[in-house]
Tab-separated table of C-alpha atoms in Angstrom:
chain	number	residue	atom	x	y	z
A	1047	MET	CA	-8.607	6.080	-0.369
A	1048	LYS	CA	-9.171	2.845	1.512
A	1049	GLN	CA	-13.060	2.764	1.363
A	1050	THR	CA	-14.460	0.829	-1.888
A	1051	LYS	CA	-14.465	3.202	-4.141
A	1052	ARG	CA	-17.668	1.353	-5.942
A	1053	SER	CA	-19.735	2.054	-3.241
A	1054	ILE	CA	-18.406	5.709	-3.420
A	1055	TRP	CA	-19.711	5.631	-7.022
A	1056	LEU	CA	-22.449	5.306	-5.858
A	1057	VAL	CA	-22.947	7.112	-3.212
A	1058	LEU	CA	-22.068	10.227	-4.789
A	1059	ALA	CA	-24.643	9.718	-7.538
A	1060	LEU	CA	-27.192	9.785	-4.604
A	1061	ALA	CA	-25.292	12.671	-3.237
A	1062	LEU	CA	-25.287	14.805	-7.024
A	1063	ALA	CA	-29.480	13.932	-7.520
A	1064	THR	CA	-30.113	14.480	-3.749
A	1065	ALA	CA	-28.701	17.854	-4.093
A	1066	LEU	CA	-29.531	18.679	-7.841
A	1067	LEU	CA	-33.240	18.461	-6.671
A	1068	ALA	CA	-32.914	20.311	-4.091
A	1069	ALA	CA	-30.872	22.957	-5.764
A	1070	CYS	CA	-34.558	22.635	-8.894
A	1071	ALA	CA	-37.002	22.452	-5.690
A	1072	MET	CA	-35.748	26.023	-5.156
A	1073	ALA	CA	-35.900	27.362	-8.358
A	1074	THR	CA	-38.906	26.599	-9.143
A	1075	PRO	CA	-41.076	27.494	-5.660
A	1076	ALA	CA	-45.039	26.702	-5.432
A	1077	THR	CA	-45.690	29.953	-4.395
A	1078	PRO	CA	-44.468	33.237	-5.282
A	1079	ALA	CA	-42.214	34.046	-2.714
A	1080	ALA	CA	-41.365	37.607	-1.063
A	1081	GLU	CA	-38.608	39.770	-2.259
A	1082	ALA	CA	-35.410	39.074	-0.623
A	1083	PRO	CA	-34.148	42.009	1.157
A	1084	ALA	CA	-31.048	43.210	-0.776
A	1085	SER	CA	-27.577	41.978	0.808
A	1086	ALA	CA	-25.739	44.427	3.224
A	1087	PRO	CA	-22.815	45.710	1.198
A	1088	GLU	CA	-19.474	43.668	1.878
A	1089	ASP	CA	-16.745	45.396	4.144
A	1090	ALA	CA	-14.664	46.624	2.000
A	1091	THR	CA	-12.200	46.915	4.627
A	1092	ALA	CA	-13.259	43.256	6.180
A	1093	PRO	CA	-10.347	40.010	5.765
A	1094	VAL	CA	-10.808	38.336	2.696
A	1095	GLU	CA	-11.370	34.553	3.892
A	1096	ILE	CA	-10.405	31.293	2.942
A	1097	THR	CA	-11.739	27.782	3.766
A	1098	LEU	CA	-9.210	25.296	3.618
A	1099	TRP	CA	-10.723	21.608	3.550
A	1100	HIS	CA	-7.527	18.556	3.819
A	1101	MET	CA	-8.125	14.968	4.528
A	1102	GLU	CA	-5.024	14.594	6.783
A	1103	GLN	CA	-7.722	13.669	10.181
A	1104	PRO	CA	-5.068	12.824	12.393
A	1105	PRO	CA	-4.884	15.231	15.021
A	1106	HIS	CA	-1.006	16.085	14.914
A	1107	ARG	CA	-1.400	16.548	11.692
A	1108	VAL	CA	-4.131	19.318	12.195
A	1109	GLU	CA	-1.992	20.561	14.473
A	1110	ARG	CA	0.638	21.020	11.927
A	1111	ILE	CA	-1.524	22.699	9.437
A	1112	GLN	CA	-3.245	24.977	12.132
A	1113	GLN	CA	0.647	26.048	13.380
A	1114	LEU	CA	0.999	27.214	9.774
A	1115	ILE	CA	-2.097	28.635	10.013
A	1116	ASP	CA	-1.592	30.851	12.492
A	1117	GLU	CA	1.581	31.794	11.300
A	1118	PHE	CA	0.657	33.348	7.463
A	1119	ASN	CA	-2.553	34.718	9.358
A	1120	ALA	CA	-0.594	36.944	11.747
A	1121	ALA	CA	1.534	37.957	8.578
A	1122	HIS	CA	-1.279	38.982	6.537
A	1123	PRO	CA	-4.157	40.690	8.531
A	1124	ASP	CA	-5.913	40.779	5.136
A	1125	ILE	CA	-6.493	36.973	4.752
A	1126	VAL	CA	-7.872	34.303	7.424
A	1127	VAL	CA	-7.335	31.391	6.590
A	1128	HIS	CA	-9.675	28.227	8.643
A	1129	GLN	CA	-8.794	24.307	7.976
A	1130	GLU	CA	-11.968	22.225	7.675
A	1131	PRO	CA	-10.477	19.057	8.056
A	1132	GLN	CA	-12.836	15.793	5.971
A	1133	ASN	CA	-11.882	11.979	5.696
A	1134	TRP	CA	-11.491	10.403	2.090
A	1135	GLY	CA	-14.735	7.749	3.219
A	1136	GLU	CA	-17.315	11.146	2.681
A	1137	ILE	CA	-15.380	13.786	0.514
A	1138	TYR	CA	-16.147	11.838	-2.875
A	1139	THR	CA	-19.613	12.468	-1.974
A	1140	LYS	CA	-19.588	15.748	0.201
A	1141	ALA	CA	-17.178	17.534	-1.701
A	1142	PRO	CA	-19.477	17.402	-4.746
A	1143	ALA	CA	-22.694	18.476	-2.758
A	1144	ALA	CA	-21.104	21.249	-1.582
A	1145	VAL	CA	-20.134	22.717	-5.288
A	1146	ALA	CA	-23.565	22.121	-6.466
A	1147	ALA	CA	-25.455	24.224	-2.822
A	1148	GLY	CA	-22.888	26.549	-3.774
A	1149	ASN	CA	-20.854	26.292	-0.458
A	1150	ALA	CA	-17.383	24.667	-1.412
A	1151	PRO	CA	-14.548	25.360	0.052
A	1152	GLU	CA	-11.621	27.942	-1.253
A	1153	LEU	CA	-9.690	25.125	-1.186
A	1154	LEU	CA	-9.928	21.284	-1.027
A	1155	PHE	CA	-6.817	18.782	-1.291
A	1156	ALA	CA	-7.063	15.844	-4.139
A	1157	ILE	CA	-5.542	12.941	-5.478
A	1158	PRO	CA	-5.110	12.215	-9.688
A	1159	ASP	CA	-8.742	10.428	-9.694
A	1160	PHE	CA	-10.732	12.778	-7.417
A	1161	THR	CA	-9.707	16.211	-9.137
A	1162	PRO	CA	-11.778	14.676	-12.550
A	1163	ILE	CA	-14.970	14.455	-10.353
A	1164	LEU	CA	-15.045	17.998	-8.745
A	1165	LYS	CA	-13.577	19.084	-12.360
A	1166	ASP	CA	-16.234	17.922	-13.973
A	1167	LEU	CA	-18.426	20.409	-12.069
A	1168	GLY	CA	-17.257	23.023	-13.647
A	1169	LYS	CA	-15.751	24.857	-10.424
A	1170	VAL	CA	-11.915	23.903	-10.417
A	1171	GLN	CA	-9.727	26.218	-11.928
A	1172	PRO	CA	-7.015	26.247	-14.221
A	1173	MET	CA	-3.876	26.805	-12.264
A	1174	GLU	CA	-1.036	26.122	-15.123
A	1175	GLU	CA	-0.116	29.369	-14.820
A	1176	PHE	CA	0.385	29.336	-10.551
A	1177	VAL	CA	2.079	26.143	-10.796
A	1178	ALA	CA	4.366	27.933	-13.093
A	1179	GLU	CA	5.163	30.631	-10.772
A	1180	ILE	CA	6.068	27.689	-8.376
A	1181	ASP	CA	8.060	25.740	-11.262
A	1182	GLU	CA	10.220	28.285	-11.971
A	1183	ARG	CA	10.755	29.567	-8.247
A	1184	TYR	CA	11.254	25.156	-6.562
A	1185	GLY	CA	11.459	23.497	-9.260
A	1186	TYR	CA	8.515	20.901	-9.389
A	1187	TYR	CA	9.555	17.382	-10.317
A	1188	PRO	CA	7.572	16.642	-13.297
A	1189	ALA	CA	5.889	13.527	-12.312
A	1190	ALA	CA	4.285	15.291	-9.679
A	1191	VAL	CA	2.579	18.014	-11.785
A	1192	GLU	CA	1.754	15.536	-14.909
A	1193	PRO	CA	-1.401	13.663	-13.166
A	1194	TYR	CA	-3.110	16.813	-13.429
A	1195	ASN	CA	-2.526	18.202	-16.675
A	1196	TYR	CA	-5.087	17.644	-19.248
A	1197	ASP	CA	-7.808	18.976	-21.032
A	1198	GLY	CA	-5.255	22.203	-21.991
A	1199	HIS	CA	-4.799	23.022	-17.859
A	1200	THR	CA	-3.305	22.058	-15.097
A	1201	TRP	CA	-6.283	21.802	-12.678
A	1202	ALA	CA	-4.321	21.305	-8.988
A	1203	VAL	CA	-1.196	22.712	-7.778
A	1204	PRO	CA	1.210	19.544	-6.408
A	1205	LEU	CA	1.356	19.664	-2.240
A	1206	TYR	CA	3.585	15.926	-1.518
A	1207	ASN	CA	4.197	12.931	-3.146
A	1208	MET	CA	3.975	9.408	-1.549
A	1209	ALA	CA	5.733	6.456	-3.625
A	1210	HIS	CA	6.646	3.090	-3.064
A	1211	SER	CA	10.023	1.038	-2.123
A	1212	LEU	CA	11.107	-2.257	-1.275
A	1213	TRP	CA	11.643	-2.212	2.546
A	1214	TYR	CA	13.968	-4.965	3.945
A	1215	ARG	CA	16.800	-5.647	7.416
A	1216	LYS	CA	20.453	-5.109	5.811
A	1217	SER	CA	22.019	-7.791	9.194
A	1218	VAL	CA	19.053	-10.139	7.375
A	1219	PHE	CA	20.291	-9.843	4.091
A	1220	ALA	CA	23.935	-10.191	5.745
A	1221	GLU	CA	23.553	-13.335	7.312
A	1222	ALA	CA	21.923	-15.095	4.559
A	1223	GLY	CA	24.995	-13.570	2.124
A	1224	ILE	CA	22.371	-11.454	0.034
A	1225	GLU	CA	23.461	-8.418	-2.008
A	1226	PRO	CA	19.475	-6.046	-2.404
A	1227	PRO	CA	18.041	-6.557	-5.329
A	1228	THR	CA	18.126	-5.000	-8.640
A	1229	THR	CA	16.410	-7.460	-11.432
A	1230	TRP	CA	13.538	-10.111	-11.082
A	1231	GLU	CA	16.251	-13.198	-11.258
A	1232	GLU	CA	17.655	-11.534	-7.858
A	1233	TRP	CA	14.760	-10.725	-6.188
A	1234	LEU	CA	13.049	-14.213	-6.535
A	1235	ALA	CA	16.242	-15.586	-5.577
A	1236	ALA	CA	16.460	-13.920	-2.499
A	1237	ALA	CA	13.007	-14.158	-1.132
A	1238	GLU	CA	13.638	-18.390	-2.026
A	1239	GLN	CA	16.596	-18.134	0.511
A	1240	LEU	CA	15.227	-15.490	3.153
A	1241	THR	CA	12.656	-17.978	3.288
A	1242	THR	CA	13.063	-20.299	6.800
A	1243	ASP	CA	11.434	-21.812	9.803
A	1244	GLY	CA	9.877	-18.368	11.135
A	1245	GLN	CA	10.160	-16.208	7.968
A	1246	TYR	CA	9.065	-15.170	4.871
A	1247	GLY	CA	10.896	-13.805	2.389
A	1248	ILE	CA	8.568	-11.356	0.978
A	1249	GLY	CA	4.640	-10.189	2.383
A	1250	LEU	CA	2.925	-9.694	-0.880
A	1251	PRO	CA	-1.150	-8.965	-0.736
A	1252	ALA	CA	-3.486	-10.610	-2.989
A	1253	ASN	CA	-7.003	-9.067	-1.323
A	1254	LYS	CA	-9.129	-7.211	-3.286
A	1255	HIS	CA	-8.025	-3.936	-2.280
A	1256	LEU	CA	-6.727	-0.987	-3.128
A	1257	TYR	CA	-3.422	-1.903	-1.599
A	1258	THR	CA	-3.346	-5.001	-3.902
A	1259	ASP	CA	-3.923	-2.661	-6.958
A	1260	GLN	CA	-0.769	-0.792	-5.548
A	1261	VAL	CA	1.511	-3.456	-5.655
A	1262	VAL	CA	0.143	-5.056	-8.497
A	1263	TYR	CA	0.954	-1.912	-10.642
A	1264	ASP	CA	4.459	-1.966	-8.783
A	1265	PHE	CA	5.266	-5.155	-10.823
A	1266	MET	CA	3.584	-3.714	-14.430
A	1267	VAL	CA	5.608	-0.634	-14.293
A	1268	ASN	CA	8.925	-2.653	-13.884
A	1269	ALA	CA	7.904	-4.637	-16.201
A	1270	GLY	CA	7.389	-2.019	-18.918
A	1271	ALA	CA	3.302	-1.900	-19.053
A	1272	ASP	CA	2.557	1.627	-16.800
A	1273	GLU	CA	0.160	1.922	-19.646
A	1274	ILE	CA	-2.886	0.414	-19.130
A	1275	TYR	CA	-4.694	2.940	-21.991
A	1276	ASN	CA	-3.888	3.402	-26.001
A	1277	PRO	CA	-3.839	7.122	-26.246
A	1278	ASP	CA	-7.002	7.052	-28.124
A	1279	GLY	CA	-8.214	5.798	-24.714
A	1280	THR	CA	-9.057	2.119	-25.640
A	1281	LEU	CA	-7.537	-0.451	-23.111
A	1282	ARG	CA	-4.193	-2.172	-23.740
A	1283	PHE	CA	-3.625	-3.634	-20.417
A	1284	ASN	CA	-3.439	-7.266	-22.171
A	1285	ASN	CA	-0.474	-7.269	-23.367
A	1286	PRO	CA	2.912	-9.442	-23.157
A	1287	GLN	CA	4.616	-6.815	-20.330
A	1288	THR	CA	1.526	-7.394	-18.294
A	1289	VAL	CA	1.402	-11.456	-18.267
A	1290	GLU	CA	4.922	-11.077	-17.730
A	1291	ALA	CA	4.447	-8.884	-14.653
A	1292	TYR	CA	0.973	-11.262	-12.869
A	1293	ASP	CA	3.418	-14.397	-13.907
A	1294	PHE	CA	6.500	-12.981	-11.990
A	1295	TYR	CA	4.057	-11.827	-8.809
A	1296	SER	CA	2.709	-15.230	-8.566
A	1297	GLN	CA	6.354	-17.176	-8.838
A	1298	LEU	CA	7.555	-13.911	-6.084
A	1299	TYR	CA	3.946	-14.879	-4.208
A	1300	ARG	CA	5.579	-18.997	-3.324
A	1301	PHE	CA	7.641	-16.913	-0.396
A	1302	SER	CA	4.361	-14.672	0.756
A	1303	PRO	CA	2.888	-15.282	4.169
A	1304	PRO	CA	-0.167	-17.908	3.527
A	1305	ASP	CA	-2.484	-15.230	4.947
A	1306	SER	CA	-1.754	-12.443	2.848
A	1307	PRO	CA	-5.326	-12.795	0.570
A	1308	ASN	CA	-6.553	-10.836	3.365
A	1309	TRP	CA	-4.007	-8.057	3.585
A	1310	THR	CA	-4.116	-4.280	3.478
A	1311	TRP	CA	-1.192	-1.908	4.482
A	1312	GLY	CA	-1.283	-2.380	8.552
A	1313	GLU	CA	-0.866	-6.049	8.270
A	1314	ALA	CA	2.142	-5.497	5.720
A	1315	GLU	CA	3.704	-2.983	7.862
A	1316	ALA	CA	3.282	-5.537	11.007
A	1317	CYS	CA	4.813	-8.640	9.237
A	1318	PHE	CA	8.115	-7.047	8.727
A	1319	ALA	CA	7.707	-5.043	12.331
A	1320	ASN	CA	7.374	-8.739	13.514
A	1321	ARG	CA	10.071	-9.733	11.206
A	1322	THR	CA	8.066	-12.738	9.672
A	1323	CYS	CA	8.508	-10.815	6.763
A	1324	ALA	CA	11.789	-10.209	4.970
A	1325	MET	CA	10.869	-7.832	2.668
A	1326	ILE	CA	7.804	-5.842	1.648
A	1327	LEU	CA	6.303	-3.179	-0.312
A	1328	GLN	CA	4.985	-0.025	1.317
A	1329	PHE	CA	5.164	3.586	1.318
A	1330	THR	CA	6.759	4.187	4.617
A	1331	VAL	CA	7.917	2.099	7.509
A	1332	ILE	CA	9.720	3.984	9.500
A	1333	THR	CA	7.727	4.837	11.928
A	1334	THR	CA	5.598	1.406	12.785
A	1335	TYR	CA	10.065	0.359	12.574
A	1336	ASP	CA	10.911	3.176	15.317
A	1337	THR	CA	7.936	2.509	17.551
A	1338	GLN	CA	7.624	-1.451	17.089
A	1339	ALA	CA	10.329	-2.762	16.244
A	1340	GLU	CA	13.736	-2.225	16.524
A	1341	GLY	CA	14.242	1.572	15.708
A	1342	ASP	CA	17.810	1.150	14.806
A	1343	PRO	CA	18.262	3.104	11.282
A	1344	GLU	CA	21.845	1.443	10.633
A	1345	ASP	CA	19.341	-1.420	9.784
A	1346	LEU	CA	16.837	-0.184	7.861
A	1347	GLY	CA	17.383	-0.904	4.370
A	1348	VAL	CA	14.821	0.506	1.342
A	1349	ILE	CA	15.844	0.336	-2.515
A	1350	PRO	CA	13.893	0.912	-5.624
A	1351	ILE	CA	11.687	-1.741	-7.152
A	1352	PRO	CA	13.659	-4.338	-8.822
A	1353	HIS	CA	12.883	-4.441	-12.270
A	1354	SER	CA	12.965	-7.595	-14.964
A	1355	ALA	CA	15.633	-8.105	-17.797
A	1356	SER	CA	13.384	-6.075	-20.071
A	1357	VAL	CA	13.362	-2.970	-18.481
A	1358	GLU	CA	16.430	-0.603	-17.905
A	1359	ASN	CA	15.300	1.312	-14.365
A	1360	SER	CA	13.787	0.545	-11.839
A	1361	GLY	CA	10.165	2.647	-11.563
A	1362	THR	CA	7.257	2.712	-8.798
A	1363	ILE	CA	3.506	3.854	-8.271
A	1364	ALA	CA	3.437	7.337	-6.740
A	1365	TYR	CA	0.789	9.524	-5.391
A	1366	SER	CA	1.122	13.021	-5.990
A	1367	ASN	CA	-1.241	14.775	-3.410
A	1368	ALA	CA	-2.299	18.599	-4.152
A	1369	VAL	CA	-4.783	21.233	-3.946
A	1370	MET	CA	-7.944	22.096	-6.396
A	1371	LEU	CA	-8.733	25.613	-5.984
A	1372	LEU	CA	-12.756	26.462	-6.488
A	1373	THR	CA	-13.350	29.860	-5.971
A	1374	GLU	CA	-14.233	32.242	-9.135
A	1375	ASP	CA	-13.690	35.043	-6.639
A	1376	PRO	CA	-10.638	36.893	-7.928
A	1377	ALA	CA	-9.598	38.240	-4.241
A	1378	LYS	CA	-10.092	35.103	-2.789
A	1379	GLN	CA	-8.364	33.400	-5.490
A	1380	GLU	CA	-5.118	35.765	-4.755
A	1381	ALA	CA	-5.201	35.274	-1.005
A	1382	ALA	CA	-5.956	31.700	-1.610
A	1383	LYS	CA	-2.575	31.730	-3.677
A	1384	GLU	CA	-1.214	33.691	-1.320
A	1385	PHE	CA	-1.561	30.973	1.564
A	1386	LEU	CA	-0.137	28.268	-1.167
A	1387	ARG	CA	3.144	30.858	-1.963
A	1388	PHE	CA	3.830	30.468	1.936
A	1389	ILE	CA	3.080	26.914	2.624
A	1390	LEU	CA	5.386	26.312	-0.783
A	1391	THR	CA	8.370	28.661	0.680
A	1392	PRO	CA	11.412	26.682	1.953
A	1393	GLY	CA	11.129	27.044	5.515
A	1394	ASN	CA	7.531	26.700	5.847
A	1395	TYR	CA	7.028	23.786	3.523
A	1396	GLY	CA	9.749	21.596	5.378
A	1397	ARG	CA	7.597	21.620	8.268
A	1398	PHE	CA	4.356	21.593	6.360
A	1399	LEU	CA	5.250	17.343	4.507
A	1400	ASN	CA	6.589	17.083	8.569
A	1401	MET	CA	3.016	16.389	9.838
A	1402	GLU	CA	3.501	12.911	9.221
A	1403	PRO	CA	7.797	12.595	8.607
A	1404	GLY	CA	8.878	9.905	6.536
A	1405	LEU	CA	5.788	9.295	4.854
A	1406	PHE	CA	4.793	12.695	2.379
A	1407	LEU	CA	7.706	13.918	0.051
A	1408	PRO	CA	8.592	16.864	-1.269
A	1409	VAL	CA	7.443	17.774	-5.076
A	1410	THR	CA	10.126	20.350	-5.709
A	1411	GLU	CA	13.464	20.240	-6.011
A	1412	ALA	CA	13.976	23.034	-3.799
A	1413	GLY	CA	11.589	21.376	-1.288
A	1414	SER	CA	13.848	18.259	-1.009
A	1415	GLN	CA	16.987	20.969	-0.155
A	1416	ASP	CA	14.545	22.579	3.031
A	1417	GLU	CA	15.828	22.318	6.660
A	1418	THR	CA	12.970	22.135	8.158
A	1419	PHE	CA	12.285	19.227	6.284
A	1420	TRP	CA	15.127	17.741	7.089
A	1421	ASN	CA	16.010	18.690	10.840
A	1422	ASP	CA	12.705	17.126	12.184
A	1423	PRO	CA	13.811	14.518	14.369
A	1424	LEU	CA	12.850	11.554	12.794
A	1425	ALA	CA	13.736	12.576	9.920
A	1426	VAL	CA	17.223	13.281	11.315
A	1427	LYS	CA	17.258	9.923	12.474
A	1428	TYR	CA	16.528	7.981	8.759
A	1429	GLN	CA	17.621	10.606	6.783
A	1430	SER	CA	19.422	8.318	4.775
A	1431	GLN	CA	16.494	5.947	3.878
A	1432	ILE	CA	13.983	9.019	3.345
A	1433	GLU	CA	16.759	10.239	0.853
A	1434	THR	CA	16.532	6.998	-1.120
A	1435	MET	CA	12.488	7.533	-0.696
A	1436	VAL	CA	12.860	11.125	-2.226
A	1437	GLU	CA	14.605	9.656	-5.485
A	1438	ASN	CA	12.151	6.801	-6.120
A	1439	ALA	CA	9.262	9.258	-6.102
A	1440	GLN	CA	11.037	11.210	-9.304
A	1441	THR	CA	10.175	7.982	-11.080
A	1442	GLY	CA	6.576	7.051	-10.291
A	1443	ARG	CA	3.710	6.248	-12.106
A	1444	LEU	CA	0.328	5.969	-11.389
A	1445	PHE	CA	-2.090	4.325	-13.565
A	1446	GLY	CA	-4.311	6.193	-15.448
A	1447	PHE	CA	-2.669	8.691	-15.665
A	1448	THR	CA	0.877	8.726	-17.732
A	1449	ASN	CA	2.661	10.360	-20.247
A	1450	GLY	CA	0.548	13.236	-20.029
A	1451	ASN	CA	-2.711	11.439	-20.431
A	1452	THR	CA	-5.729	10.903	-18.130
A	1453	PHE	CA	-8.519	8.919	-18.787
A	1454	PRO	CA	-10.967	9.506	-15.603
A	1455	SER	CA	-12.699	5.855	-16.604
A	1456	ILE	CA	-9.860	4.573	-14.431
A	1457	ALA	CA	-11.979	5.455	-11.901
A	1458	ALA	CA	-14.144	2.818	-12.383
A	1459	ILE	CA	-11.444	0.290	-12.692
A	1460	SER	CA	-9.544	1.464	-9.288
A	1461	ALA	CA	-13.844	1.076	-8.206
A	1462	GLN	CA	-13.693	-2.212	-8.559
A	1463	ASN	CA	-10.107	-2.970	-7.743
A	1464	LEU	CA	-9.524	-4.849	-11.347
A	1465	LEU	CA	-6.148	-5.389	-11.074
A	1466	ALA	CA	-5.817	-7.476	-7.202
A	1467	GLN	CA	-9.104	-9.080	-8.794
A	1468	THR	CA	-6.871	-10.216	-11.813
A	1469	LEU	CA	-3.971	-10.810	-9.906
A	1470	GLN	CA	-6.815	-13.560	-7.471
A	1471	MET	CA	-7.221	-15.281	-10.435
A	1472	VAL	CA	-3.700	-16.288	-11.214
A	1473	VAL	CA	-2.392	-16.455	-7.055
A	1474	ILE	CA	-5.630	-17.773	-5.570
A	1475	ASP	CA	-7.387	-19.778	-8.721
A	1476	GLY	CA	-4.246	-20.373	-10.329
A	1477	MET	CA	-5.351	-19.392	-13.802
A	1478	PRO	CA	-2.299	-18.502	-16.122
A	1479	ALA	CA	-1.183	-15.404	-16.315
A	1480	GLU	CA	-1.895	-14.937	-20.136
A	1481	GLU	CA	-5.789	-16.502	-19.669
A	1482	ALA	CA	-5.946	-14.100	-16.492
A	1483	VAL	CA	-4.951	-10.600	-18.093
A	1484	ALA	CA	-7.076	-11.440	-20.995
A	1485	GLN	CA	-10.280	-12.019	-18.643
A	1486	GLY	CA	-8.923	-8.244	-16.674
A	1487	GLN	CA	-9.000	-6.726	-20.212
A	1488	ARG	CA	-12.864	-8.088	-20.606
A	1489	LEU	CA	-13.642	-6.728	-17.184
A	1490	MET	CA	-12.386	-3.337	-17.453
A	1491	GLU	CA	-14.648	-2.986	-20.640
A	1492	GLU	CA	-17.116	-3.783	-19.084
A	1493	ALA	CA	-16.339	-1.579	-16.215
A	1494	ILE	CA	-15.506	1.632	-18.273
A	1495	SER	CA	-18.763	0.819	-20.672
A	1496	GLN	CA	-21.093	0.823	-17.693
């Protein structure tokens, strides 16, 4: 996710071209080939083998997934699941190339704007019946499933969620006599009052980067501008609500550190951990706060992102992470589904989510009550914060995937970080928000027309 997607698309095109050329070369040999020997019949008693590709590379996450795989394999002697960790920097090229070469894994993790790429290659299996089965058993949160519903099917099985919240220290607010803000008016006043010697009221990014795209979208959601597209696929980015969001961002940005134009996620967390920033917007700060700051759960505050006066309730950006099924083999399909049933079963699901405690949130109602999710030592320590994160995630939205619509051209917009580029026109170049948003829509129209 952190890699610039423009380069991803370029590399993807090269990888696809290479794979297709290789396939064509294999299909049209220069000389007659010797007749291939008949393949040996498959052993009907052999276990069905399933390969899982995921992009959770940190060793402790790989270890937790392997623990669950080992338990599943031991309980299902007719199925063998293997994991092969990948990374987000390569998967946009590696997965399509694997599909083209016929050696794709049976299961592959996904985010909403990655799924259409594989789906367009014709190998992703519809999963609405399986998702309905899990929904009936455990109660999916609708916001987790919505980004994968389009073209008449559900193209992936949601596994976990990630959503932004507003993080602060309760003691800092108390010393300043400030209540946690719920509206933009209160938020701006709090940021101004908390900006003192050695402390900035809030840390906001302005880099042309995915993190800035995400934070800008938080403001758009809370101004009523979460829809970038009209239902017919035309852009509606240039509207009064978007202008309101960018204008308010610029007002709040006056209380952000001067180096924030260079920020990504890590710099924001560091600013909060060392007390330079009184507030930040982030998926979670629990791990850095626990290991690099005070680690006092009673002082760590997290609340929904404040909203404008024109919006009734707070919202946020959220990424529903899922898994795609890529095999047409009925036996492998059923084996893969059995493994997913195992993962999503309470008792297993909480341990799966806690491969990274505090970051990965449940996408089912049963999962949010899973004792194995809440019994993790970090989850026990920061239970109230995680409960707020789970609640916030239920109001999550993602640009290009709202209200049941999916517009694959959003990949061209996000690949060039055009939400962030538009913000830079306002907060760095000093352009009025109305002009910058109009220019932003023109840039988006150019991007999706190419």
